Coordinates of N, CA, C and O in Angstrom, one line a residue:
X1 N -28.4 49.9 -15.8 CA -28.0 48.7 -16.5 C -26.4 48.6 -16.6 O -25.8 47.6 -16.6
X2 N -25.8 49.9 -16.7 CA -24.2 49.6 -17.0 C -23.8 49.8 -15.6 O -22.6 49.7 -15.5
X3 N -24.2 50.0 -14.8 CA -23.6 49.3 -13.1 C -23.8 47.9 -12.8 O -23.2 47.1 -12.1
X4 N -24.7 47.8 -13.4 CA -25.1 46.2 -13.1 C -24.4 45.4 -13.9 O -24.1 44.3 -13.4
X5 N -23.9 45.7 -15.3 CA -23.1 44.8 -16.1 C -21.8 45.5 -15.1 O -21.2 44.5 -14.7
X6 N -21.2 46.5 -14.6 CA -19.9 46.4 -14.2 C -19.3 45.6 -12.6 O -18.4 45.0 -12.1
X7 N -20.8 46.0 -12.4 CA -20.5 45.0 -10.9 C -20.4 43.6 -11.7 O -19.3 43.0 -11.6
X8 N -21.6 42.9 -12.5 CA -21.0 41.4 -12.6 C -19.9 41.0 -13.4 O -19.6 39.9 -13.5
X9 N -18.9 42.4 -14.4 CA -18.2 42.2 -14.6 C -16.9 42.2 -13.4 O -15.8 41.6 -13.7
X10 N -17.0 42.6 -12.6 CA -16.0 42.9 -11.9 C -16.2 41.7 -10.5 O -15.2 41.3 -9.8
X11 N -17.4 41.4 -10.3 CA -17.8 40.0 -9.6 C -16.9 38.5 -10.0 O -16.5 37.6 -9.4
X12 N -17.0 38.9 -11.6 CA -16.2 37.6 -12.1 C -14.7 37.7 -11.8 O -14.2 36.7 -11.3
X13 N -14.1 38.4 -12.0 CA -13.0 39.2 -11.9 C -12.4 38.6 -10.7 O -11.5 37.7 -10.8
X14 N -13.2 39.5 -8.9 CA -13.2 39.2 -7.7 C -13.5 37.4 -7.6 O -13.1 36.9 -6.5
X15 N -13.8 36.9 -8.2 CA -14.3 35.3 -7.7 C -13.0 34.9 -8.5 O -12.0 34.7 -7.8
X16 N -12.8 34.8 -9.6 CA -11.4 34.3 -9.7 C -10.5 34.5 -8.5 O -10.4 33.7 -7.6
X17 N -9.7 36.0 -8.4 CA -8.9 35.9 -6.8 C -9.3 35.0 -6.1 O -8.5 34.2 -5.8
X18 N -10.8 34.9 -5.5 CA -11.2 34.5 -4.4 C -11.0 32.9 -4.5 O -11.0 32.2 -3.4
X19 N -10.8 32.4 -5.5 CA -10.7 30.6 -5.8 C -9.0 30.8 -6.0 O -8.4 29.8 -5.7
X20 N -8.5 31.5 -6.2 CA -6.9 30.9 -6.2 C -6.5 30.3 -5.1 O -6.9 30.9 -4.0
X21 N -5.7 29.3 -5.0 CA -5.3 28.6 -3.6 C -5.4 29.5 -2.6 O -5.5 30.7 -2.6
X22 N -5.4 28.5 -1.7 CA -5.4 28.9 -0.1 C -4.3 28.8 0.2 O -3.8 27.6 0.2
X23 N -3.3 30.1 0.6 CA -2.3 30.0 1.6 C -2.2 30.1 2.7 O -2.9 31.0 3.1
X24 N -1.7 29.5 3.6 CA -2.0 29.8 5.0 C -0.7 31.0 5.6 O 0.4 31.1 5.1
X25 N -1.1 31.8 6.4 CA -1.0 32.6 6.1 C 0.3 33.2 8.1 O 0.0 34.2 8.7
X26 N 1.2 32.5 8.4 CA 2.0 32.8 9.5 C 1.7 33.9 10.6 O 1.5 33.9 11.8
X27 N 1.9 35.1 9.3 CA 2.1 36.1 10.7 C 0.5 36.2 11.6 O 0.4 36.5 12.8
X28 N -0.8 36.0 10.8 CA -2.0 35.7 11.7 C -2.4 34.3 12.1 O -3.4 34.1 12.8
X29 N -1.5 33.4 11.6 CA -1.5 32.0 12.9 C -1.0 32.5 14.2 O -1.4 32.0 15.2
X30 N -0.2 33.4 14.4 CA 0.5 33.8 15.6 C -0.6 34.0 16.7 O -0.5 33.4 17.8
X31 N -1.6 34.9 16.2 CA -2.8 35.5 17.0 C -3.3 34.2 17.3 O -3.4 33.3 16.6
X32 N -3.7 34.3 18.7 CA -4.4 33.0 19.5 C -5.7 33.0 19.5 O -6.4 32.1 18.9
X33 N -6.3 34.3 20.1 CA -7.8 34.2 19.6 C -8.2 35.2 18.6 O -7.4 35.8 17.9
X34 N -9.6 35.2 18.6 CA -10.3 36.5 17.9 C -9.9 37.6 18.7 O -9.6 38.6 18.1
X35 N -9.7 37.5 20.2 CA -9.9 39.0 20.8 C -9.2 39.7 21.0 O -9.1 40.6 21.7
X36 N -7.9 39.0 19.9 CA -6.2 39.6 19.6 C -6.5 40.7 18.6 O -5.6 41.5 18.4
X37 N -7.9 41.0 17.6 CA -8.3 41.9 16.6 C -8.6 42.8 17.0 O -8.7 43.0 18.2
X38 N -9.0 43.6 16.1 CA -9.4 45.0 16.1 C -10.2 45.4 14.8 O -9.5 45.2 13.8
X39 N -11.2 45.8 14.6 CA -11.6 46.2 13.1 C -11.9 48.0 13.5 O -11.9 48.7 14.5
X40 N -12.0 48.3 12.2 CA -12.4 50.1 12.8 C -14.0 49.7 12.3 O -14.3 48.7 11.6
X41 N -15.0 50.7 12.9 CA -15.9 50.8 12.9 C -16.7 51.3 11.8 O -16.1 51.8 10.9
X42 N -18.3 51.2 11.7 CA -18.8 51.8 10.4 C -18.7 53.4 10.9 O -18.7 54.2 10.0
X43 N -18.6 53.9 12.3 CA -18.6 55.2 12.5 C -17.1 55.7 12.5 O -16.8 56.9 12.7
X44 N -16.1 54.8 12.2 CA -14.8 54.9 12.5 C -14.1 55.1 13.4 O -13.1 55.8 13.4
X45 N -14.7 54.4 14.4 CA -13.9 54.1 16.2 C -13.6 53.0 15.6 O -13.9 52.4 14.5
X46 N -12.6 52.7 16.9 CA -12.1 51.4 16.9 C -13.3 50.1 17.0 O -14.3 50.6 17.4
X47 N -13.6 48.6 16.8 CA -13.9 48.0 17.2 C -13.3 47.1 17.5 O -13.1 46.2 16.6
X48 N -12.9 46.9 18.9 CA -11.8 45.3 19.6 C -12.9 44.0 19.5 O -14.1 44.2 20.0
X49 N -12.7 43.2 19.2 CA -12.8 42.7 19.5 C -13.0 41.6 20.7 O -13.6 40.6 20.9
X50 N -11.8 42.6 21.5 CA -11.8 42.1 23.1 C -13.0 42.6 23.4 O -13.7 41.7 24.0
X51 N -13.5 43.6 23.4 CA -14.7 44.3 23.6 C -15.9 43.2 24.0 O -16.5 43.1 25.1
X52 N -16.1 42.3 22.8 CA -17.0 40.8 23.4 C -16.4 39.5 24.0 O -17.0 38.4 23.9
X53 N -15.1 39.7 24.8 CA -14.6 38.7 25.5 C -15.7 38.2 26.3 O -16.5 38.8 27.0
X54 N -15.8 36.7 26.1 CA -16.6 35.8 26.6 C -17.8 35.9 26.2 O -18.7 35.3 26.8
X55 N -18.0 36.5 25.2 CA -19.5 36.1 24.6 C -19.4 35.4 23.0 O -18.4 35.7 22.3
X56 N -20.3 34.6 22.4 CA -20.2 34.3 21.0 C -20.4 35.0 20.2 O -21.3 35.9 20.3
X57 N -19.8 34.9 19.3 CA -19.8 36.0 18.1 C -20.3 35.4 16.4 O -19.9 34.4 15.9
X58 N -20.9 36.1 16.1 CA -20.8 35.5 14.6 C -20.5 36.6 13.7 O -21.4 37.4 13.4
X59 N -19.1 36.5 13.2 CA -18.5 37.6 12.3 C -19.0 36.9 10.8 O -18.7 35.9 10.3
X60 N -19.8 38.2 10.3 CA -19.8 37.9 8.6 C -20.0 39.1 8.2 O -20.5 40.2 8.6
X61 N -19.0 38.4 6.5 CA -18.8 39.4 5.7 C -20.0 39.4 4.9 O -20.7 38.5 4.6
X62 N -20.0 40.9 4.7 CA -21.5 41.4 3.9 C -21.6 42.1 2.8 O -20.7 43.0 2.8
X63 N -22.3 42.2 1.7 CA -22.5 43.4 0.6 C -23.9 43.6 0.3 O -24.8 42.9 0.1
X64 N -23.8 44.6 0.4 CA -25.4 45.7 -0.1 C -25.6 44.8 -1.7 O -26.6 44.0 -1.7
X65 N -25.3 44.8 -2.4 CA -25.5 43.9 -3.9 C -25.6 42.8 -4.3 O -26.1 42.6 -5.4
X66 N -25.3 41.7 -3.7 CA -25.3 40.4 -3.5 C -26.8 39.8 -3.3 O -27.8 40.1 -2.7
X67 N -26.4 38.8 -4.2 CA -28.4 38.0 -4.1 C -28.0 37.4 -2.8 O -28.9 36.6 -2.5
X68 N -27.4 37.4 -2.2 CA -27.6 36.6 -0.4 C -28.1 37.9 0.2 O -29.1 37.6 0.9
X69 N -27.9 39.5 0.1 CA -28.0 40.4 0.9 C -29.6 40.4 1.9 O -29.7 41.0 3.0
X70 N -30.7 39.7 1.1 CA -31.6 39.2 2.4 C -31.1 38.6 3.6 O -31.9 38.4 4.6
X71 N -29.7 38.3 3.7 CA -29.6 37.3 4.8 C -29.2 38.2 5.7 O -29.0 37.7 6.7
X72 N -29.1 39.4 5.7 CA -29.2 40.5 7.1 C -30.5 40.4 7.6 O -30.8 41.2 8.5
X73 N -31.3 39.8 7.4 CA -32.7 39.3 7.7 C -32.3 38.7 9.0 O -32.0 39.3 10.1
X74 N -32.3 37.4 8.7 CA -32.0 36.5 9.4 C -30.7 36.7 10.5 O -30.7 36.2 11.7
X75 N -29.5 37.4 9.8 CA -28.9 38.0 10.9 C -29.1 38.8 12.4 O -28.8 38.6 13.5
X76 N -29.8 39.9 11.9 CA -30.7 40.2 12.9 C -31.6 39.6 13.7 O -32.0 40.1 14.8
X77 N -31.9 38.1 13.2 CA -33.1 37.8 14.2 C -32.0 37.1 15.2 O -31.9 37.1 16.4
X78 N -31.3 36.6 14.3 CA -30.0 35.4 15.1 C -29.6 36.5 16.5 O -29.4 36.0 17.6
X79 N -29.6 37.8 16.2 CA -28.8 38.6 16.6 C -29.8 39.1 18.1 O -29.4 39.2 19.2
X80 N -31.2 39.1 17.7 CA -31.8 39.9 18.7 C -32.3 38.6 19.4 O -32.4 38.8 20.6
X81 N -32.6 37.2 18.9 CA -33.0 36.1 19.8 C -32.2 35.9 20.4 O -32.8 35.5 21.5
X82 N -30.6 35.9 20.6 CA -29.9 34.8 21.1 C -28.6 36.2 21.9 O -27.7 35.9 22.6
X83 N -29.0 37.7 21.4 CA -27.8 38.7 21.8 C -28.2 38.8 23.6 O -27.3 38.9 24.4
X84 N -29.7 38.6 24.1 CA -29.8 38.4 25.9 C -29.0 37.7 26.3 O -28.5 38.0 27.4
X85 N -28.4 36.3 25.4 CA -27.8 34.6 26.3 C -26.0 35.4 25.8 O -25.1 34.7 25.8
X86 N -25.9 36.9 25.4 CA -24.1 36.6 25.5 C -23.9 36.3 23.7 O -22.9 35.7 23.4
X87 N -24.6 36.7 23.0 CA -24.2 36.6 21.6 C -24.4 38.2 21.1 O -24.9 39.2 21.6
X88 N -23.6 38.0 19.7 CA -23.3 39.3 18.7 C -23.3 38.8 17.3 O -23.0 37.6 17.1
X89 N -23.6 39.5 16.5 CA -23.2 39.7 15.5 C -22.2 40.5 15.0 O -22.4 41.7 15.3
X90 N -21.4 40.3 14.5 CA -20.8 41.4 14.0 C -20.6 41.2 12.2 O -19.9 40.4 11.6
X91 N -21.7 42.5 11.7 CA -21.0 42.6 10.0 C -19.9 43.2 9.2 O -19.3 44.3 9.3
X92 N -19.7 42.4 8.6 CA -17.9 43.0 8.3 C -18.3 44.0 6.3 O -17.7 43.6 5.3
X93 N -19.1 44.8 6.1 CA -19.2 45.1 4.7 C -17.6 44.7 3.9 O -16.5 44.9 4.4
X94 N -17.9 44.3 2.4 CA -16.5 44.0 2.1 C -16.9 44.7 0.5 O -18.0 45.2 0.2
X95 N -16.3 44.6 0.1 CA -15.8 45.1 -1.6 C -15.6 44.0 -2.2 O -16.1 43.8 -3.3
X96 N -14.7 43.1 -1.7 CA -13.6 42.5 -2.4 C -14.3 41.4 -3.8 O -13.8 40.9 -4.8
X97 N -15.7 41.4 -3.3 CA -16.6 40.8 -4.7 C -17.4 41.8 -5.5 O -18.3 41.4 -6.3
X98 N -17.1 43.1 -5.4 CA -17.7 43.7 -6.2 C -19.1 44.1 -5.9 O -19.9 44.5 -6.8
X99 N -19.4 44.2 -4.3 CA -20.7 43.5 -4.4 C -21.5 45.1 -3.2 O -22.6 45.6 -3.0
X100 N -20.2 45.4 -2.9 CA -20.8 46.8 -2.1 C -20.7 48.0 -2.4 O -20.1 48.5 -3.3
X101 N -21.5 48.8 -1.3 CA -21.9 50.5 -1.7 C -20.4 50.9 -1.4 O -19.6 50.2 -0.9
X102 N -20.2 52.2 -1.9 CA -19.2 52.7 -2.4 C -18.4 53.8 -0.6 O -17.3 54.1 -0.6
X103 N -19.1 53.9 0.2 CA -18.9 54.5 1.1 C -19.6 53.8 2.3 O -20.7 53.2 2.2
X104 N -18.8 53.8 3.7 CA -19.2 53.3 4.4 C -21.0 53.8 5.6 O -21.8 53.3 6.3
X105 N -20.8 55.1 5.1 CA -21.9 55.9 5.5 C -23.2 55.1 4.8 O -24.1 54.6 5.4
X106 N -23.2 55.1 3.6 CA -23.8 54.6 2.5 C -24.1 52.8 2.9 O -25.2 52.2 2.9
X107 N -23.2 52.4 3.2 CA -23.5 51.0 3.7 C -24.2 51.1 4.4 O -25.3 50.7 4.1
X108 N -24.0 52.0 6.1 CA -24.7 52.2 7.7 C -26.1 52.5 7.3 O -27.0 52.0 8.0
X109 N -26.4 53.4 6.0 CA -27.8 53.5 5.9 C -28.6 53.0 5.2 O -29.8 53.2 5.2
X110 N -27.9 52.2 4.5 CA -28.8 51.0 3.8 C -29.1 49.8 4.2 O -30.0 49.1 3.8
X111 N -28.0 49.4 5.5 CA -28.5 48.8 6.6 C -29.4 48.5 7.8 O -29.9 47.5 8.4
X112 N -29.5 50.1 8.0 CA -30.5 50.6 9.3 C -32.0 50.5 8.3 O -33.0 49.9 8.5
X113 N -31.7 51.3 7.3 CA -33.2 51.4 6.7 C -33.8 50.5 5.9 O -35.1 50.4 5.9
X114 N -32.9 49.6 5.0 CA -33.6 48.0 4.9 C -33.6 47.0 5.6 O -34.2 46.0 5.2
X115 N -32.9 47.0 6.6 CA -32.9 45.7 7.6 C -33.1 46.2 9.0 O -33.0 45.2 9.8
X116 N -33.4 47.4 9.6 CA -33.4 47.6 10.6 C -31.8 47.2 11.5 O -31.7 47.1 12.7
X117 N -31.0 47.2 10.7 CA -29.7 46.7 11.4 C -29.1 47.1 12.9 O -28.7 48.2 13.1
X118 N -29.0 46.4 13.6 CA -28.3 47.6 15.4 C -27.4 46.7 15.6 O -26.7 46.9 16.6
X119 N -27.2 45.7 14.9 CA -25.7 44.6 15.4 C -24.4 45.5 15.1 O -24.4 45.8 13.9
X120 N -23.7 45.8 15.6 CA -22.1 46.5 15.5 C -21.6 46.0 13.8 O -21.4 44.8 13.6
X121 N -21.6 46.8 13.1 CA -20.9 46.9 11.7 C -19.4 47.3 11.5 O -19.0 48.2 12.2
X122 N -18.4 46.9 10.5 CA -17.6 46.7 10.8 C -17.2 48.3 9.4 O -18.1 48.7 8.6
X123 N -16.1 48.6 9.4 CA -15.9 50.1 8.5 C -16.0 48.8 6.8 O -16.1 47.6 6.8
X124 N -15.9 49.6 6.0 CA -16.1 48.4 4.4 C -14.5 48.1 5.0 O -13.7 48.9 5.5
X125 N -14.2 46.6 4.6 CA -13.2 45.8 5.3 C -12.5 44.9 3.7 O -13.1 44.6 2.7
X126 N -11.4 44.8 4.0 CA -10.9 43.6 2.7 C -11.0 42.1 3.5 O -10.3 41.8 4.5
X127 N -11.8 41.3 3.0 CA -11.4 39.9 3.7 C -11.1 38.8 3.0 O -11.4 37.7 3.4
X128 N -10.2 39.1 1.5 CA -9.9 38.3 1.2 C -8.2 38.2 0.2 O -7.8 39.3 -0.4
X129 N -7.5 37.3 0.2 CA -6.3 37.8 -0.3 C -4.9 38.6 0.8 O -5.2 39.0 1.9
X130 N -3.9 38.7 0.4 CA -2.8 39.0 1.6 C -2.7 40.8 1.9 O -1.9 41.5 2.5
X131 N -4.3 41.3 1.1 CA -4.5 42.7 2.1 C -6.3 42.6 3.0 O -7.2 43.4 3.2
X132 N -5.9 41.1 3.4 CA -7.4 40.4 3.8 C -7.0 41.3 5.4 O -5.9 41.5 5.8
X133 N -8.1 41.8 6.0 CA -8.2 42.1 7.5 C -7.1 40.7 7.7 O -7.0 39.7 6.9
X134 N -6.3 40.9 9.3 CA -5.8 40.0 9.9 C -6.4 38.9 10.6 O -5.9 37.8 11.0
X135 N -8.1 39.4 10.8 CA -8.8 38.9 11.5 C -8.8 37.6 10.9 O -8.3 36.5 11.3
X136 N -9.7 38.0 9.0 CA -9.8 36.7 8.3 C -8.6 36.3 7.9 O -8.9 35.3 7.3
X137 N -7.5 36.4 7.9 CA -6.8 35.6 7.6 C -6.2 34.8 8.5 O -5.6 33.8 8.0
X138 N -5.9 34.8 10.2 CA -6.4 34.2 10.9 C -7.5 33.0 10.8 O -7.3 31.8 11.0
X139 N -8.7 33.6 10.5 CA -9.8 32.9 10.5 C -9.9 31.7 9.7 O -10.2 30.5 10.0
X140 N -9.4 32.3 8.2 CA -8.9 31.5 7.2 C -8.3 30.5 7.3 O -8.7 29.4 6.8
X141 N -6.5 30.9 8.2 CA -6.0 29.5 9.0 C -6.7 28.4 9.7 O -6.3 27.2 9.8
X142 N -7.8 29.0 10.2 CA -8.3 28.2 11.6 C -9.0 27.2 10.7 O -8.8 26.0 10.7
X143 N -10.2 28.1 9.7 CA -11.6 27.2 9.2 C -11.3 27.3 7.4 O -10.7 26.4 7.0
X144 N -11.7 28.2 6.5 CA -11.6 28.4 5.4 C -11.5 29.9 4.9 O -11.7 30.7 5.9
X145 N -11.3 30.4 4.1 CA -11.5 31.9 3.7 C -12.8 32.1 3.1 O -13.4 31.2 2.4
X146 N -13.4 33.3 3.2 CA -14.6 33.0 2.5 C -14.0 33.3 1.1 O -13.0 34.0 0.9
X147 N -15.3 32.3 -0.2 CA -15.1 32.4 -1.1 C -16.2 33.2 -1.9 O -16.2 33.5 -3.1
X148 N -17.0 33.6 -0.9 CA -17.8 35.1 -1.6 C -18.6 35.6 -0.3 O -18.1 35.0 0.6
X149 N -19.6 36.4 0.0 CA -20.4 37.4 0.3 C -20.9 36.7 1.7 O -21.1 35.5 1.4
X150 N -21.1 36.9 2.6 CA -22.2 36.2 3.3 C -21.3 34.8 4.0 O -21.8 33.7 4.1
X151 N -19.9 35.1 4.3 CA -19.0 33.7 4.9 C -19.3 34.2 6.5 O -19.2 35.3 7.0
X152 N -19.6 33.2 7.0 CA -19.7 33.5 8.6 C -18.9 32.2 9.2 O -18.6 31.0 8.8
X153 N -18.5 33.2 10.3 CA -17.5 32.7 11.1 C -18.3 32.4 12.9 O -18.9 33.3 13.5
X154 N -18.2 31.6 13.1 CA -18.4 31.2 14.7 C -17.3 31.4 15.8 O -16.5 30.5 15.8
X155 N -17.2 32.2 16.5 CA -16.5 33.0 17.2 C -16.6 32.1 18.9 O -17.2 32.9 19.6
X156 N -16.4 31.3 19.5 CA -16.7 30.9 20.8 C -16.3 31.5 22.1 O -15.5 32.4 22.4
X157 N -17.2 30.8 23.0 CA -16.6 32.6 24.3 C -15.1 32.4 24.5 O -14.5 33.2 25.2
X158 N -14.4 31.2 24.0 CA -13.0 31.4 24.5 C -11.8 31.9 23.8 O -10.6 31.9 23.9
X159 N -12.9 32.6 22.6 CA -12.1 33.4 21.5 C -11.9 32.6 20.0 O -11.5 33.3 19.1
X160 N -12.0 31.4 19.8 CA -11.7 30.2 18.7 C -12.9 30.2 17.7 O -14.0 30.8 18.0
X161 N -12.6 29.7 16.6 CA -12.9 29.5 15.7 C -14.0 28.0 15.7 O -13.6 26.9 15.3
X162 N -15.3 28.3 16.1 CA -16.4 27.3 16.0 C -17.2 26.7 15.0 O -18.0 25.8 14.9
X163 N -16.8 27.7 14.4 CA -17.5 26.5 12.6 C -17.5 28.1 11.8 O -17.7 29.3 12.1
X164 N -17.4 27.3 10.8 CA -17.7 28.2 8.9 C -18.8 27.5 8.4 O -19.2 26.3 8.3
X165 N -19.2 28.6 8.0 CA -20.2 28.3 6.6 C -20.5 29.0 5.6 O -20.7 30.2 5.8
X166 N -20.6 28.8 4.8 CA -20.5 30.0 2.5 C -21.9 30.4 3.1 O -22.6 30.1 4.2
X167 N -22.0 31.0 1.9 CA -23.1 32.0 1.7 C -24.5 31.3 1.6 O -25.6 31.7 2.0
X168 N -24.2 30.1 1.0 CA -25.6 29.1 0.8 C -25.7 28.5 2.4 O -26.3 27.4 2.4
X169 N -25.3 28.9 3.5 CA -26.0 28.6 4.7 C -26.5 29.0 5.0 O -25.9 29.4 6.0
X170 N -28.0 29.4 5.1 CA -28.8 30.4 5.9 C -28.7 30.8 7.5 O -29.0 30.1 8.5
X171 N -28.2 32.3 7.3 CA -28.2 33.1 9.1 C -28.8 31.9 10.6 O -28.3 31.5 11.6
X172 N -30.2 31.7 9.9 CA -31.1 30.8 10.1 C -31.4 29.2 10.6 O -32.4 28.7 11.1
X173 N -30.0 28.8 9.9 CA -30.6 27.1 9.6 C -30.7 26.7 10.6 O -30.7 27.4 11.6
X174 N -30.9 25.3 10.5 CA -30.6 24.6 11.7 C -29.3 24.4 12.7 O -29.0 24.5 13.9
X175 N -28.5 24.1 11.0 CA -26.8 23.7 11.9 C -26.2 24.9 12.2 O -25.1 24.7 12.8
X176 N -26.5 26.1 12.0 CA -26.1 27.6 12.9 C -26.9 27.9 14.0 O -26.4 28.6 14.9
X177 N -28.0 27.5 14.2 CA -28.4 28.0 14.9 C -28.0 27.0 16.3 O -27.8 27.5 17.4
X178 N -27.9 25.0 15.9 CA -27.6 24.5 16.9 C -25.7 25.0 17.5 O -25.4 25.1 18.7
X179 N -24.8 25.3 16.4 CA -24.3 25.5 16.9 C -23.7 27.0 17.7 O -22.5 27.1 18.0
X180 N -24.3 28.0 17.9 CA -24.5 28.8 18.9 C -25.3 28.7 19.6 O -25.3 29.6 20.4
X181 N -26.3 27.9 19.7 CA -26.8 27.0 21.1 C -25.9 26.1 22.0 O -25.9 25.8 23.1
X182 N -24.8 25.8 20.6 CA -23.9 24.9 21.6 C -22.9 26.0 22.6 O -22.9 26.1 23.8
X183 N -22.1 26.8 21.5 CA -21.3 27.7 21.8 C -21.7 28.4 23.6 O -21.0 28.4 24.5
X184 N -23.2 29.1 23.5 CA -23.6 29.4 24.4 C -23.3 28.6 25.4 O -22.5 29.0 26.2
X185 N -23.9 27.4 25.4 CA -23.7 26.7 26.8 C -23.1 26.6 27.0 O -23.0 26.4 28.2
X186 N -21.5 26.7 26.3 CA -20.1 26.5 27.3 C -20.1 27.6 28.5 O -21.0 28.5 28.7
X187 N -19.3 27.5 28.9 CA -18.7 28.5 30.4 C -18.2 29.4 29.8 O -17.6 29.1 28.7
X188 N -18.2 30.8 30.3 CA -17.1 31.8 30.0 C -16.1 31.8 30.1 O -15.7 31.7 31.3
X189 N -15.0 32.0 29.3 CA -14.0 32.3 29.2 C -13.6 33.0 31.2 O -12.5 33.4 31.5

């Protein structure tokens, strides 16, 4: 009970930051695409992002505690229907809402064993605010920052920013799913 009142005290906390203006943010407007990043891994290698040059990507930020955290559900299916045609997932675990396990080991196995997870996971990451990964705040320039748990980003094979959607968009819906049907049919980079 008193983790559960500290996370949602510290949830309120993190959602204020996360609603203070949007700055845009120069030195990651510079970067042209996604596959100018890098994140470290949940095993702590590197992950480039060049690594999926020319395929679609859907980067989202994640937490083990969050009432969206079913939507690693749906990520996975997105991930294993559509990863044959040139798609990824990539999950980014974050802190920054209060909302995750305390070690990234601890994330990797609460992912594999309640979700069956095998999509490339990202090390626990900051993605919001001016110690946000460079990725999102790039991203942020391009579409929006997320403003909690579960912001996915559409990654196109020519490296660009193809649509955002918050947390109340299911992995699943229609308008994600049509648009990495779209994404796919382009040409490769």
């Amino acid at each position: 009970m008193v983790d559960q009142v500290r996370r949602s005290l510290g949830m309120f906390a993190a959602l204020g930051a996360a609603l203070a203006p949007f700055r845009p943010d120069p030195a990651a407007a510079a970067a042209s695409v996604a596959w100018d990043f890098t994140f470290e891994s949940i095993e702590g290698e590197p992950l480039p992002l060049s690594e999926f040059r020319g395929k679609v990507l859907l980067v989202v930020n994640t937490a083990s505690f969050c009432g969206f955290t079913n939507q690693y559900a749906g990520l996975r299916t997105l991930h294993e229907t559509y990863g044959p045609r040139g798609f990824s997932v990539i999950g980014v675990p974050s802190g920054d809402f209060r909302q995750e396990k305390a070690t990234n080991e601890e994330v990797k196995t609460f992912c594999e064993v309640e979700f069956g997870i095998e999509f490339p996971l990202a090390a626990i990451t900051r993605v919001t605010g001016r110690e946000a990964h460079p990725f999102y705040r790039w991203a942020a320039n391009a579409a929006s920052p997320p403003r909690w748990n579960f912001h996915k980003y559409l990654v196109a094979r020519d490296g660009r920013i193809a649509g955002s959607w918050g947390a109340s968009t299911a992995p699943e819906s229609s308008t994600i799913r049509r648009a990495i049907e779209q994404a796919l049919a382009a040409p490769s980079a």
